PDB file of C-alpha atoms in Angstrom:
ATOM      1  CA  MET A 760     -68.409  30.875 -87.337  1.00 51.00           C
ATOM      2  CA  VAL A 761     -67.180  32.985 -84.456  1.00 49.00           C
ATOM      3  CA  ARG A 762     -69.121  30.774 -82.054  1.00 51.00           C
ATOM      4  CA  PHE A 763     -67.469  27.610 -83.484  1.00 48.00           C
ATOM      5  CA  LYS A 764     -63.973  29.059 -83.020  1.00 50.00           C
ATOM      6  CA  THR A 765     -64.780  30.002 -79.443  1.00 50.00           C
ATOM      7  CA  ILE A 766     -65.946  26.485 -78.625  1.00 49.00           C
ATOM      8  CA  SER A 767     -62.829  24.927 -80.249  1.00 52.00           C
ATOM      9  CA  LEU A 768     -60.452  27.151 -78.277  1.00 48.00           C
ATOM     10  CA  LEU A 769     -62.314  26.364 -75.075  1.00 46.00           C
ATOM     11  CA  ALA A 770     -62.016  22.576 -75.685  1.00 50.00           C
ATOM     12  CA  LEU A 771     -58.299  22.885 -76.495  1.00 49.00           C
ATOM     13  CA  GLY A 772     -57.690  24.769 -73.280  1.00 52.00           C
ATOM     14  CA  LEU A 773     -59.513  22.218 -71.171  1.00 48.00           C
ATOM     15  CA  SER A 774     -57.570  19.288 -72.695  1.00 51.00           C
ATOM     16  CA  SER A 775     -54.242  21.060 -72.170  1.00 53.00           C
ATOM     17  CA  ALA A 776     -55.081  21.736 -68.546  1.00 51.00           C
ATOM     18  CA  ALA A 777     -55.808  18.027 -68.006  1.00 49.00           C
ATOM     19  CA  LEU A 778     -52.377  16.820 -69.283  1.00 50.00           C
ATOM     20  CA  PRO A 779     -50.400  17.559 -66.073  1.00 51.00           C
ATOM     21  CA  ALA A 780     -53.028  15.726 -64.015  1.00 48.00           C
ATOM     22  CA  LEU A 781     -52.776  12.656 -66.255  1.00 47.00           C
ATOM     23  CA  ALA A 782     -48.968  12.755 -66.101  1.00 48.00           C
ATOM     24  CA  ALA A 783     -49.107  12.766 -62.302  1.00 48.00           C
ATOM     25  CA  ASP A 784     -51.108   9.517 -62.384  1.00 52.00           C
ATOM     26  CA  ILE A 785     -48.414   7.592 -64.344  1.00 55.00           C
ATOM     27  CA  VAL A 786     -46.185   5.388 -62.040  1.00 54.00           C
ATOM     28  CA  GLU A 787     -43.245   3.612 -63.634  1.00 58.00           C
ATOM     29  CA  GLU A 788     -42.235   0.081 -62.574  1.00 61.00           C
ATOM     30  CA  PRO A 789     -39.211  -0.037 -60.160  1.00 61.00           C
ATOM     31  CA  VAL A 790     -35.910  -1.056 -61.708  1.00 60.00           C
ATOM     32  CA  TYR A 791     -34.335  -4.161 -60.027  1.00 60.00           C
ATOM     33  CA  VAL A 792     -30.638  -3.804 -59.212  1.00 61.00           C
ATOM     34  CA  GLU A 793     -28.738  -7.074 -58.661  1.00 66.00           C
ATOM     35  CA  PRO A 794     -27.261  -7.119 -55.089  1.00 62.00           C
ATOM     36  CA  ALA A 795     -23.560  -7.649 -54.530  1.00 60.00           C
ATOM     37  CA  PRO A 796     -22.635 -11.375 -54.420  1.00 58.00           C
ATOM     38  CA  LEU A 797     -22.145 -13.100 -51.071  1.00 55.00           C
ATOM     39  CA  PRO A 798     -18.587 -13.721 -49.864  1.00 55.00           C
ATOM     40  CA  VAL A 799     -17.152 -16.966 -51.226  1.00 54.00           C
ATOM     41  CA  ALA A 800     -17.720 -19.618 -48.531  1.00 62.00           C
ATOM     42  CA  SER A 801     -14.602 -21.668 -49.220  1.00 71.00           C
ATOM     43  CA  GLY A 802     -10.937 -21.704 -48.292  1.00 90.00           C
ATOM     44  CA  TRP A 803      -8.465 -22.773 -45.638  1.00 95.00           C
ATOM     45  CA  TYR A 804      -9.009 -22.569 -41.897  1.00 96.00           C
ATOM     46  CA  LEU A 805      -7.113 -23.164 -38.655  1.00 97.00           C
ATOM     47  CA  ARG A 806      -8.557 -24.575 -35.458  1.00 97.00           C
ATOM     48  CA  GLY A 807      -7.535 -25.069 -31.830  1.00 98.00           C
ATOM     49  CA  ASP A 808      -9.430 -26.969 -29.127  1.00 97.00           C
ATOM     50  CA  VAL A 809      -9.393 -27.840 -25.450  1.00 98.00           C
ATOM     51  CA  GLY A 810     -11.526 -30.628 -24.079  1.00 98.00           C
ATOM     52  CA  TYR A 811     -12.603 -32.826 -21.218  1.00 98.00           C
ATOM     53  CA  VAL A 812     -12.087 -36.587 -21.583  1.00 98.00           C
ATOM     54  CA  PHE A 813     -14.473 -38.619 -19.462  1.00 98.00           C
ATOM     55  CA  GLU A 814     -13.500 -41.664 -17.415  1.00 96.00           C
ATOM     56  CA  SER A 815     -13.435 -44.662 -19.728  1.00 94.00           C
ATOM     57  CA  GLU A 816     -13.983 -48.328 -18.910  1.00 93.00           C
ATOM     58  CA  SER A 817     -11.933 -50.762 -20.962  1.00 93.00           C
ATOM     59  CA  SER A 818     -10.577 -54.286 -20.542  1.00 94.00           C
ATOM     60  CA  GLY A 819      -7.334 -56.186 -20.895  1.00 94.00           C
ATOM     61  CA  ASP A 820      -5.422 -59.320 -20.069  1.00 94.00           C
ATOM     62  CA  TYR A 821      -1.906 -60.544 -19.305  1.00 93.00           C
ATOM     63  CA  GLY A 822       0.018 -63.778 -19.288  1.00 91.00           C
ATOM     64  CA  PHE A 823       1.142 -65.190 -15.945  1.00 88.00           C
ATOM     65  CA  PHE A 824       4.710 -66.471 -16.277  1.00 88.00           C
ATOM     66  CA  ASN A 825       5.622 -69.754 -14.571  1.00 84.00           C
ATOM     67  CA  PRO A 826       9.372 -69.863 -13.804  1.00 81.00           C
ATOM     68  CA  ASP A 827       9.342 -73.574 -12.927  1.00 76.00           C
ATOM     69  CA  PRO A 828      11.854 -75.283 -15.260  1.00 78.00           C
ATOM     70  CA  LEU A 829       9.396 -78.158 -15.723  1.00 77.00           C
ATOM     71  CA  ALA A 830       6.636 -75.772 -16.895  1.00 76.00           C
ATOM     72  CA  LEU A 831       8.569 -72.715 -18.035  1.00 80.00           C
ATOM     73  CA  GLY A 832       6.422 -70.178 -19.869  1.00 82.00           C
ATOM     74  CA  ILE A 833       2.925 -68.710 -19.811  1.00 85.00           C
ATOM     75  CA  ASP A 834       0.913 -70.735 -17.352  1.00 81.00           C
ATOM     76  CA  GLU A 835      -2.352 -68.756 -17.353  1.00 85.00           C
ATOM     77  CA  ILE A 836      -4.068 -65.859 -19.130  1.00 91.00           C
ATOM     78  CA  VAL A 837      -5.584 -63.521 -16.529  1.00 91.00           C
ATOM     79  CA  HIS A 838      -8.325 -61.056 -17.514  1.00 92.00           C
ATOM     80  CA  TYR A 839      -8.789 -57.740 -15.770  1.00 93.00           C
ATOM     81  CA  ASP A 840     -11.980 -57.269 -13.766  1.00 92.00           C
ATOM     82  CA  GLU A 841     -11.454 -53.522 -13.978  1.00 92.00           C
ATOM     83  CA  PHE A 842      -9.330 -51.592 -16.441  1.00 94.00           C
ATOM     84  CA  LYS A 843     -10.080 -47.893 -16.866  1.00 95.00           C
ATOM     85  CA  THR A 844      -8.623 -44.485 -17.620  1.00 96.00           C
ATOM     86  CA  GLU A 845      -9.474 -41.562 -15.349  1.00 97.00           C
ATOM     87  CA  SER A 846     -10.979 -38.307 -16.601  1.00 98.00           C
ATOM     88  CA  THR A 847      -8.521 -35.695 -17.846  1.00 98.00           C
ATOM     89  CA  ALA A 848      -8.027 -32.686 -20.134  1.00 98.00           C
ATOM     90  CA  SER A 849      -7.230 -32.838 -23.847  1.00 98.00           C
ATOM     91  CA  PHE A 850      -5.656 -30.405 -26.291  1.00 98.00           C
ATOM     92  CA  GLY A 851      -5.853 -30.271 -30.069  1.00 98.00           C
ATOM     93  CA  ALA A 852      -5.048 -28.277 -33.190  1.00 98.00           C
ATOM     94  CA  GLY A 853      -5.674 -28.685 -36.892  1.00 97.00           C
ATOM     95  CA  VAL A 854      -5.800 -27.250 -40.376  1.00 98.00           C
ATOM     96  CA  GLY A 855      -8.759 -27.640 -42.709  1.00 96.00           C
ATOM     97  CA  TYR A 856     -10.469 -26.551 -45.891  1.00 96.00           C
ATOM     98  CA  ARG A 857     -14.064 -25.502 -46.527  1.00 94.00           C
ATOM     99  CA  PHE A 858     -15.270 -26.812 -49.895  1.00 94.00           C
ATOM    100  CA  THR A 859     -18.829 -25.440 -49.884  1.00 92.00           C
ATOM    101  CA  ASP A 860     -21.293 -23.838 -47.485  1.00 90.00           C
ATOM    102  CA  HIS A 861     -22.078 -27.314 -46.124  1.00 94.00           C
ATOM    103  CA  VAL A 862     -18.937 -29.451 -46.635  1.00 96.00           C
ATOM    104  CA  ARG A 863     -15.532 -29.070 -44.991  1.00 97.00           C
ATOM    105  CA  GLY A 864     -12.691 -31.271 -43.825  1.00 97.00           C
ATOM    106  CA  ASP A 865      -9.587 -31.039 -41.652  1.00 97.00           C
ATOM    107  CA  ILE A 866      -6.581 -32.884 -40.281  1.00 98.00           C
ATOM    108  CA  THR A 867      -6.248 -32.694 -36.505  1.00 98.00           C
ATOM    109  CA  VAL A 868      -3.764 -33.728 -33.824  1.00 98.00           C
ATOM    110  CA  ASP A 869      -5.034 -34.280 -30.269  1.00 98.00           C
ATOM    111  CA  TYR A 870      -3.286 -35.231 -27.041  1.00 98.00           C
ATOM    112  CA  PHE A 871      -4.267 -36.353 -23.565  1.00 98.00           C
ATOM    113  CA  LYS A 872      -2.577 -38.148 -20.681  1.00 98.00           C
ATOM    114  CA  ALA A 873      -4.658 -40.041 -18.134  1.00 98.00           C
ATOM    115  CA  ASP A 874      -4.166 -42.114 -15.002  1.00 97.00           C
ATOM    116  CA  LEU A 875      -4.885 -45.795 -15.541  1.00 96.00           C
ATOM    117  CA  ARG A 876      -6.041 -48.334 -12.990  1.00 96.00           C
ATOM    118  CA  GLY A 877      -6.472 -52.082 -13.279  1.00 94.00           C
ATOM    119  CA  SER A 878      -7.555 -54.853 -10.958  1.00 93.00           C
ATOM    120  CA  SER A 879      -7.736 -58.628 -11.340  1.00 92.00           C
ATOM    121  CA  GLU A 880      -7.822 -61.824  -9.342  1.00 88.00           C
ATOM    122  CA  CYS A 881      -4.509 -63.413  -8.447  1.00 86.00           C
ATOM    123  CA  ALA A 882      -3.225 -66.195 -10.656  1.00 85.00           C
ATOM    124  CA  TYR A 883      -3.726 -69.762  -9.446  1.00 84.00           C
ATOM    125  CA  LEU A 884      -0.028 -70.330  -8.646  1.00 83.00           C
ATOM    126  CA  VAL A 885       0.036 -67.191  -6.486  1.00 84.00           C
ATOM    127  CA  GLU A 886      -3.036 -68.344  -4.563  1.00 83.00           C
ATOM    128  CA  VAL A 887      -1.510 -71.782  -4.002  1.00 80.00           C
ATOM    129  CA  GLY A 888       1.804 -70.217  -3.012  1.00 79.00           C
ATOM    130  CA  TYR A 889       0.045 -68.163  -0.335  1.00 78.00           C
ATOM    131  CA  PHE A 890      -1.933 -71.258   0.791  1.00 76.00           C
ATOM    132  CA  LEU A 891      -5.189 -69.584  -0.189  1.00 79.00           C
ATOM    133  CA  ASN A 892      -8.400 -71.348  -1.052  1.00 76.00           C
ATOM    134  CA  PRO A 893      -8.332 -71.074  -4.861  1.00 75.00           C
ATOM    135  CA  VAL A 894     -12.131 -71.072  -4.971  1.00 75.00           C
ATOM    136  CA  ASP A 895     -12.846 -68.463  -2.295  1.00 76.00           C
ATOM    137  CA  ASN A 896     -10.254 -65.778  -1.489  1.00 81.00           C
ATOM    138  CA  ASP A 897      -9.770 -62.031  -1.833  1.00 81.00           C
ATOM    139  CA  CYS A 898      -6.274 -61.982  -3.311  1.00 85.00           C
ATOM    140  CA  ARG A 899      -6.018 -59.202  -5.922  1.00 88.00           C
ATOM    141  CA  TYR A 900      -3.582 -57.585  -8.319  1.00 90.00           C
ATOM    142  CA  ASP A 901      -3.767 -53.784  -8.209  1.00 94.00           C
ATOM    143  CA  ASP A 902      -2.116 -52.070 -11.166  1.00 95.00           C
ATOM    144  CA  THR A 903      -1.523 -48.344 -11.667  1.00 96.00           C
ATOM    145  CA  SER A 904       0.095 -46.444 -14.507  1.00 96.00           C
ATOM    146  CA  LYS A 905      -0.392 -43.502 -16.870  1.00 97.00           C
ATOM    147  CA  VAL A 906      -1.182 -43.619 -20.564  1.00 98.00           C
ATOM    148  CA  SER A 907      -0.406 -40.907 -23.131  1.00 98.00           C
ATOM    149  CA  VAL A 908      -2.394 -40.794 -26.366  1.00 98.00           C
ATOM    150  CA  TRP A 909      -1.574 -38.775 -29.498  1.00 98.00           C
ATOM    151  CA  THR A 910      -4.244 -39.047 -32.192  1.00 98.00           C
ATOM    152  CA  THR A 911      -3.893 -37.850 -35.781  1.00 98.00           C
ATOM    153  CA  MET A 912      -7.189 -37.847 -37.665  1.00 98.00           C
ATOM    154  CA  ALA A 913      -8.529 -36.905 -41.103  1.00 98.00           C
ATOM    155  CA  ASN A 914     -12.078 -35.619 -40.584  1.00 98.00           C
ATOM    156  CA  ALA A 915     -15.042 -34.701 -42.783  1.00 98.00           C
ATOM    157  CA  TYR A 916     -17.995 -32.569 -41.652  1.00 98.00           C
ATOM    158  CA  ILE A 917     -21.468 -31.664 -42.871  1.00 97.00           C
ATOM    159  CA  ASP A 918     -22.717 -28.263 -41.716  1.00 96.00           C
ATOM    160  CA  ILE A 919     -26.409 -29.098 -41.620  1.00 95.00           C
ATOM    161  CA  ALA A 920     -28.135 -25.731 -41.784  1.00 93.00           C
ATOM    162  CA  LYS A 921     -27.840 -22.092 -40.838  1.00 91.00           C
ATOM    163  CA  TYR A 922     -29.888 -20.569 -38.029  1.00 93.00           C
ATOM    164  CA  GLY A 923     -28.647 -17.001 -37.877  1.00 91.00           C
ATOM    165  CA  ARG A 924     -25.114 -17.287 -36.513  1.00 93.00           C
ATOM    166  CA  PHE A 925     -25.692 -20.843 -35.220  1.00 95.00           C
ATOM    167  CA  THR A 926     -24.697 -23.829 -37.415  1.00 96.00           C
ATOM    168  CA  PRO A 927     -25.053 -27.457 -36.189  1.00 98.00           C
ATOM    169  CA  TYR A 928     -22.836 -30.111 -37.768  1.00 98.00           C
ATOM    170  CA  VAL A 929     -21.999 -33.817 -37.776  1.00 98.00           C
ATOM    171  CA  GLY A 930     -18.706 -35.434 -38.732  1.00 98.00           C
ATOM    172  CA  ALA A 931     -16.558 -38.554 -38.861  1.00 98.00           C
ATOM    173  CA  GLY A 932     -12.837 -39.246 -38.921  1.00 98.00           C
ATOM    174  CA  LEU A 933     -10.250 -41.941 -39.551  1.00 98.00           C
ATOM    175  CA  GLY A 934      -6.647 -41.996 -38.426  1.00 98.00           C
ATOM    176  CA  PHE A 935      -4.069 -43.384 -36.031  1.00 98.00           C
ATOM    177  CA  SER A 936      -3.298 -43.119 -32.324  1.00 98.00           C
ATOM    178  CA  HIS A 937       0.082 -43.442 -30.656  1.00 98.00           C
ATOM    179  CA  VAL A 938      -0.491 -45.029 -27.244  1.00 98.00           C
ATOM    180  CA  LYS A 939       2.367 -44.966 -24.729  1.00 98.00           C
ATOM    181  CA  TYR A 940       2.235 -46.491 -21.256  1.00 97.00           C
ATOM    182  CA  ASP A 941       4.385 -45.232 -18.401  1.00 97.00           C
ATOM    183  CA  ARG A 942       6.030 -47.782 -16.124  1.00 96.00           C
ATOM    184  CA  GLN A 943       3.332 -49.828 -14.415  1.00 96.00           C
ATOM    185  CA  ARG A 944       3.238 -50.540 -10.698  1.00 96.00           C
ATOM    186  CA  ASN A 945       1.813 -53.980  -9.877  1.00 93.00           C
ATOM    187  CA  GLU A 946       0.947 -54.862  -6.278  1.00 92.00           C
ATOM    188  CA  ILE A 947      -0.305 -58.213  -4.992  1.00 87.00           C
ATOM    189  CA  VAL A 948      -2.873 -57.569  -2.257  1.00 86.00           C
ATOM    190  CA  CYS A 949      -3.008 -60.958  -0.575  1.00 81.00           C
ATOM    191  CA  GLY A 950      -6.051 -60.372   1.606  1.00 70.00           C
ATOM    192  CA  SER A 951      -6.883 -61.533   5.109  1.00 65.00           C
ATOM    193  CA  SER A 952      -6.582 -65.307   4.869  1.00 63.00           C
ATOM    194  CA  GLY A 953      -3.905 -67.890   4.257  1.00 60.00           C
ATOM    195  CA  SER A 954      -0.220 -67.233   4.806  1.00 68.00           C
ATOM    196  CA  CYS A 955      -0.031 -63.706   3.382  1.00 74.00           C
ATOM    197  CA  PRO A 956       3.346 -61.995   3.686  1.00 76.00           C
ATOM    198  CA  ALA A 957       3.814 -59.076   6.049  1.00 71.00           C
ATOM    199  CA  GLU A 958       4.371 -56.759   3.090  1.00 79.00           C
ATOM    200  CA  ASN A 959       2.657 -56.952  -0.267  1.00 84.00           C
ATOM    201  CA  TYR A 960       4.767 -57.851  -3.254  1.00 86.00           C
ATOM    202  CA  VAL A 961       5.292 -54.906  -5.634  1.00 92.00           C
ATOM    203  CA  GLY A 962       6.678 -55.272  -9.140  1.00 92.00           C
ATOM    204  CA  TYR A 963       7.329 -52.759 -11.913  1.00 95.00           C
ATOM    205  CA  HIS A 964       6.676 -53.358 -15.598  1.00 95.00           C
ATOM    206  CA  GLU A 965       8.071 -51.177 -18.363  1.00 96.00           C
ATOM    207  CA  GLY A 966       5.365 -49.637 -20.520  1.00 96.00           C
ATOM    208  CA  GLU A 967       4.926 -50.340 -24.219  1.00 96.00           C
ATOM    209  CA  SER A 968       4.449 -47.841 -27.052  1.00 97.00           C
ATOM    210  CA  THR A 969       2.361 -48.688 -30.140  1.00 97.00           C
ATOM    211  CA  TRP A 970       0.610 -47.133 -33.139  1.00 98.00           C
ATOM    212  CA  ARG A 971      -3.033 -48.124 -33.555  1.00 98.00           C
ATOM    213  CA  PHE A 972      -5.980 -47.534 -35.865  1.00 98.00           C
ATOM    214  CA  ALA A 973      -8.526 -44.991 -34.613  1.00 98.00           C
ATOM    215  CA  SER A 974     -11.916 -43.703 -35.758  1.00 98.00           C
ATOM    216  CA  SER A 975     -14.198 -40.922 -34.536  1.00 98.00           C
ATOM    217  CA  LEU A 976     -17.764 -39.616 -34.701  1.00 98.00           C
ATOM    218  CA  MET A 977     -18.537 -35.968 -33.929  1.00 98.00           C
ATOM    219  CA  ALA A 978     -21.565 -33.740 -33.401  1.00 98.00           C
ATOM    220  CA  GLY A 979     -21.688 -30.117 -32.382  1.00 98.00           C
ATOM    221  CA  ALA A 980     -22.315 -26.564 -33.464  1.00 97.00           C
ATOM    222  CA  SER A 981     -20.402 -23.449 -34.400  1.00 96.00           C
ATOM    223  CA  ILE A 982     -21.313 -19.867 -33.554  1.00 96.00           C
ATOM    224  CA  ASP A 983     -20.138 -17.018 -35.785  1.00 95.00           C
ATOM    225  CA  LEU A 984     -18.240 -14.497 -33.658  1.00 96.00           C
ATOM    226  CA  THR A 985     -17.241 -12.591 -36.793  1.00 92.00           C
ATOM    227  CA  GLU A 986     -17.409 -13.378 -40.495  1.00 89.00           C
ATOM    228  CA  ARG A 987     -14.188 -15.417 -40.189  1.00 92.00           C
ATOM    229  CA  LEU A 988     -13.904 -16.422 -36.523  1.00 96.00           C
ATOM    230  CA  LYS A 989     -16.108 -19.261 -35.194  1.00 96.00           C
ATOM    231  CA  LEU A 990     -16.639 -20.689 -31.733  1.00 97.00           C
ATOM    232  CA  ASP A 991     -16.833 -24.469 -32.142  1.00 97.00           C
ATOM    233  CA  ALA A 992     -18.216 -26.735 -29.401  1.00 97.00           C
ATOM    234  CA  GLY A 993     -19.201 -30.388 -29.574  1.00 98.00           C
ATOM    235  CA  TYR A 994     -18.933 -34.025 -28.560  1.00 98.00           C
ATOM    236  CA  ARG A 995     -16.510 -36.580 -29.979  1.00 98.00           C
ATOM    237  CA  TYR A 996     -16.401 -40.352 -29.609  1.00 98.00           C
ATOM    238  CA  THR A 997     -13.115 -42.053 -30.529  1.00 98.00           C
ATOM    239  CA  ARG A 998     -12.469 -45.766 -30.780  1.00 98.00           C
ATOM    240  CA  ILE A 999      -8.807 -46.782 -30.427  1.00 98.00           C
ATOM    241  CA  ALA A1000      -7.853 -50.334 -31.367  1.00 98.00           C
ATOM    242  CA  GLU A1001      -6.277 -52.834 -28.954  1.00 97.00           C
ATOM    243  CA  GLY A1002      -2.529 -53.125 -28.447  1.00 96.00           C
ATOM    244  CA  ASP A1003       0.424 -53.888 -26.190  1.00 96.00           C
ATOM    245  CA  ALA A1004       0.474 -52.372 -22.695  1.00 96.00           C
ATOM    246  CA  TYR A1005       3.536 -53.488 -20.700  1.00 96.00           C
ATOM    247  CA  GLY A1006       6.316 -56.043 -20.382  1.00 95.00           C
ATOM    248  CA  TYR A1007       7.423 -58.368 -17.559  1.00 93.00           C
ATOM    249  CA  ASP A1008       8.766 -57.242 -14.203  1.00 92.00           C
ATOM    250  CA  GLU A1009      12.315 -57.852 -13.027  1.00 92.00           C
ATOM    251  CA  GLN A1010      11.495 -61.101 -11.223  1.00 88.00           C
ATOM    252  CA  ASP A1011       9.887 -62.648 -14.311  1.00 89.00           C
ATOM    253  CA  ARG A1012      12.703 -61.477 -16.575  1.00 91.00           C
ATOM    254  CA  ALA A1013      15.212 -63.094 -14.215  1.00 89.00           C
ATOM    255  CA  GLY A1014      13.279 -66.347 -14.614  1.00 86.00           C
ATOM    256  CA  GLY A1015      13.507 -66.173 -18.403  1.00 88.00           C
ATOM    257  CA  ALA A1016      10.446 -64.130 -19.432  1.00 89.00           C
ATOM    258  CA  SER A1017      10.732 -61.647 -22.292  1.00 91.00           C
ATOM    259  CA  GLY A1018       8.543 -59.626 -24.615  1.00 92.00           C
ATOM    260  CA  VAL A1019       5.072 -58.258 -23.918  1.00 94.00           C
ATOM    261  CA  GLN A1020       3.091 -59.486 -20.921  1.00 93.00           C
ATOM    262  CA  GLY A1021      -0.028 -57.293 -20.841  1.00 94.00           C
ATOM    263  CA  ARG A1022      -2.415 -56.026 -23.510  1.00 96.00           C
ATOM    264  CA  ASP A1023      -5.399 -53.734 -23.477  1.00 96.00           C
ATOM    265  CA  HIS A1024      -8.508 -54.369 -25.581  1.00 96.00           C
ATOM    266  CA  GLY A1025      -8.692 -50.829 -26.905  1.00 96.00           C
ATOM    267  CA  PHE A1026     -10.275 -47.645 -25.631  1.00 97.00           C
ATOM    268  CA  ASP A1027     -13.643 -45.945 -26.075  1.00 97.00           C
ATOM    269  CA  ILE A1028     -12.917 -42.266 -25.559  1.00 97.00           C
ATOM    270  CA  HIS A1029     -15.804 -39.861 -24.905  1.00 98.00           C
ATOM    271  CA  ALA A1030     -14.917 -36.166 -24.868  1.00 98.00           C
ATOM    272  CA  ILE A1031     -16.497 -32.736 -25.079  1.00 98.00           C
ATOM    273  CA  ARG A1032     -14.464 -30.017 -26.787  1.00 98.00           C
ATOM    274  CA  ALA A1033     -14.592 -26.275 -27.349  1.00 98.00           C
ATOM    275  CA  GLY A1034     -12.324 -24.103 -29.436  1.00 97.00           C
ATOM    276  CA  LEU A1035     -11.916 -21.475 -32.110  1.00 97.00           C
ATOM    277  CA  ARG A1036     -11.906 -21.863 -35.886  1.00 96.00           C
ATOM    278  CA  TYR A1037     -10.533 -19.098 -38.108  1.00 96.00           C
ATOM    279  CA  GLU A1038     -11.594 -19.299 -41.759  1.00 93.00           C
ATOM    280  CA  PHE A1039      -9.332 -17.394 -44.156  1.00 91.00           C
ATOM    281  CA  GLY A1040     -11.808 -17.715 -47.025  1.00 78.00           C
ATOM    282  CA  GLY A1041     -14.584 -16.075 -45.038  1.00 57.00           C
ATOM    283  CA  ALA A1042     -17.619 -18.299 -44.610  1.00 51.00           C
ATOM    284  CA  ALA A1043     -20.922 -16.492 -45.182  1.00 51.00           C
ATOM    285  CA  LEU A1044     -22.936 -19.038 -43.218  1.00 48.00           C
ATOM    286  CA  GLY A1045     -23.791 -16.644 -40.428  1.00 48.00           C
ATOM    287  CA  TYR A1046     -24.973 -13.816 -42.634  1.00 50.00           C
ATOM    288  CA  ASP A1047     -28.368 -13.582 -44.324  1.00 51.00           C
ATOM    289  CA  GLU A1048     -28.629 -12.860 -48.029  1.00 52.00           C
ATOM    290  CA  PRO A1049     -29.219  -9.116 -48.528  1.00 54.00           C
ATOM    291  CA  ALA A1050     -32.691  -7.985 -49.591  1.00 57.00           C
ATOM    292  CA  PRO A1051     -33.180  -6.871 -53.219  1.00 60.00           C
ATOM    293  CA  VAL A1052     -32.397  -3.216 -53.916  1.00 59.00           C
ATOM    294  CA  TYR A1053     -34.705  -1.212 -56.148  1.00 60.00           C
ATOM    295  CA  ALA A1054     -33.625   1.995 -57.854  1.00 60.00           C
ATOM    296  CA  GLU A1055     -35.804   5.072 -57.427  1.00 65.00           C
ATOM    297  CA  PRO A1056     -37.848   5.701 -60.623  1.00 63.00           C
ATOM    298  CA  GLU A1057     -36.974   8.847 -62.525  1.00 65.00           C
ATOM    299  CA  PRO A1058     -39.775  11.428 -62.703  1.00 65.00           C
ATOM    300  CA  ALA A1059     -41.735  11.501 -65.977  1.00 62.00           C
ATOM    301  CA  ILE A1060     -41.114  14.682 -68.009  1.00 68.00           C
ATOM    302  CA  TYR A1061     -43.578  15.790 -70.654  1.00 63.00           C
ATOM    303  CA  PRO A1062     -43.216  18.752 -73.031  1.00 68.00           C
ATOM    304  CA  GLU A1063     -45.120  21.891 -72.218  1.00 69.00           C
ATOM    305  CA  PRO A1064     -48.274  22.345 -74.333  1.00 68.00           C
ATOM    306  CA  ILE A1065     -48.044  24.870 -77.168  1.00 70.00           C
ATOM    307  CA  TYR A1066     -50.996  27.166 -77.648  1.00 66.00           C
ATOM    308  CA  LYS A1067     -51.750  28.894 -80.934  1.00 58.00           C
TER     309      LYS A1067
END
């Protein structure tokens, strides 16, 4: 009997001694804690840009006025051989709204002023008046002026994807351009043949001012400087519709001419731009989603064994 009790007590002691070791082997599953939500990528933004407008080839035409009472009126439509705007700087500003991480839109106003040059063959009556061979001569009209363009555009953009702080985008816009010509200087360069005058004829034509339809395509990228401030750089192509360019000079008006004499056939404007965009809503595009956070498991506590 005594031997049985001794064995029982010995077994109880061994099992009690093993409990702490078993407890040390128990590992509880980590508790997942939901991370704080990302900043809301929506809201208003402001933008400002400077740009470089490349030289642009265009085309145009004008009506040659015949003052002869027997044939009073437009005698010939002359087309420009060359009609282009020189390269220049541009400036712009706008206000926009980000709808989602990938969709935003804005309304922008841009301005540039460029030198304009045109060249065309002399009209038939001028060639005959200078006793030039109408088939083979080098008589030219050389025109110079300046053109100012204000463009108001409603634009939509797709921010394609996020690569760290770098976000490429594409966009398109529709709007209107106000095109204003300065006074145009028109010089007849007679050439080296015929009975050219000692001094070239120079006339001045008052510039026209018109509103025209305009459309744009854009591509570029933004770089997150901070959570709200972006550096935006890209390319923009703008098509401006045709319109009036200038009226008649003093000599033609004295002969009875009135209204618009010259027209351009529109402009294809290619520009690169860079600027800053400040987003009040705080776009989270340049910031990676935080990694999950796991709470430290609490240590397992077991009651001390009771020995009798």
